[in-house]
Amino acid sequence: RVQLMVIPVGCLLGGISMDCWGRQRVTLICSCLFTLGWWLLTGAQNHIMIFIGKIVTGFCIGTTSTLLM
């Protein structure tokens, strides 16, 4: 549920950042953030790490969905 709440924010900021920095640069940044989010999820030792990992991955899902259209 946390990811679903963050996806619209990623969509909005993805479009704005795409206009400023371009698709390729935003995709590279987002792929690094996506990897960080998955590392947080796989190595989570408490609920806060899971929560932050889901926020980061949800933001990246929203951003990349904007970039692919």
Tab-separated table of C-alpha atoms in Angstrom:
chain	number	residue	atom	x	y	z
A	1	ARG	CA	0.000	0.000	0.000
A	2	VAL	CA	2.861	2.352	0.674
A	3	GLN	CA	4.159	1.920	-2.867
A	4	LEU	CA	0.751	2.751	-4.316
A	5	MET	CA	0.630	6.031	-2.405
A	6	VAL	CA	4.073	7.105	-3.620
A	7	ILE	CA	3.632	6.223	-7.309
A	8	PRO	CA	1.653	9.414	-8.193
A	9	VAL	CA	4.369	11.544	-6.606
A	10	GLY	CA	6.958	9.743	-8.731
A	11	CYS	CA	4.879	10.340	-11.847
A	12	LEU	CA	4.636	14.065	-11.205
A	13	LEU	CA	8.276	14.537	-10.289
A	14	GLY	CA	9.378	12.239	-13.111
A	15	GLY	CA	7.742	14.454	-15.701
A	16	ILE	CA	9.203	17.615	-14.224
A	17	SER	CA	12.688	16.168	-13.876
A	18	MET	CA	12.509	14.734	-17.388
A	19	ASP	CA	11.884	18.225	-18.763
A	20	CYS	CA	14.820	19.632	-16.797
A	21	TRP	CA	17.482	16.939	-17.197
A	22	GLY	CA	16.314	14.695	-20.040
A	23	ARG	CA	15.086	11.118	-20.240
A	24	GLN	CA	18.429	9.346	-20.233
A	25	ARG	CA	19.826	11.077	-17.153
A	26	VAL	CA	16.607	10.615	-15.177
A	27	THR	CA	16.496	6.939	-16.151
A	28	LEU	CA	20.069	6.426	-14.946
A	29	ILE	CA	19.371	8.184	-11.646
A	30	CYS	CA	16.156	6.240	-11.187
A	31	SER	CA	17.834	2.901	-11.870
A	32	CYS	CA	20.401	3.653	-9.147
A	33	LEU	CA	17.613	4.594	-6.732
A	34	PHE	CA	15.682	1.464	-7.698
A	35	THR	CA	18.705	-0.675	-6.882
A	36	LEU	CA	19.078	1.093	-3.539
A	37	GLY	CA	15.413	0.462	-2.742
A	38	TRP	CA	15.721	-3.233	-3.513
A	39	TRP	CA	18.876	-3.485	-1.413
A	40	LEU	CA	16.969	-1.946	1.460
A	41	LEU	CA	14.142	-4.435	0.998
A	42	THR	CA	16.348	-7.511	0.763
A	43	GLY	CA	18.609	-6.555	3.650
A	44	ALA	CA	15.935	-5.136	5.928
A	45	GLN	CA	16.421	-5.767	9.608
A	46	ASN	CA	13.406	-3.836	10.860
A	47	HIS	CA	10.122	-2.366	9.661
A	48	ILE	CA	11.554	1.079	9.014
A	49	MET	CA	13.982	-0.264	6.408
A	50	ILE	CA	11.126	-2.071	4.669
A	51	PHE	CA	9.028	1.089	4.746
A	52	ILE	CA	11.826	3.237	3.269
A	53	GLY	CA	12.625	0.589	0.644
A	54	LYS	CA	8.998	0.480	-0.461
A	55	ILE	CA	8.842	4.282	-0.649
A	56	VAL	CA	11.974	4.418	-2.817
A	57	THR	CA	10.844	1.633	-5.149
A	58	GLY	CA	7.341	3.094	-5.443
A	59	PHE	CA	8.801	6.478	-6.355
A	60	CYS	CA	10.984	4.840	-9.008
A	61	ILE	CA	8.067	2.866	-10.430
A	62	GLY	CA	6.122	6.091	-10.857
A	63	THR	CA	9.070	7.903	-12.400
A	64	THR	CA	9.911	5.168	-14.885
A	65	SER	CA	6.295	4.750	-15.903
A	66	THR	CA	6.257	8.428	-16.870
A	67	LEU	CA	9.518	8.133	-18.778
A	68	LEU	CA	8.371	5.166	-20.837
A	69	MET	CA	5.315	6.881	-22.266
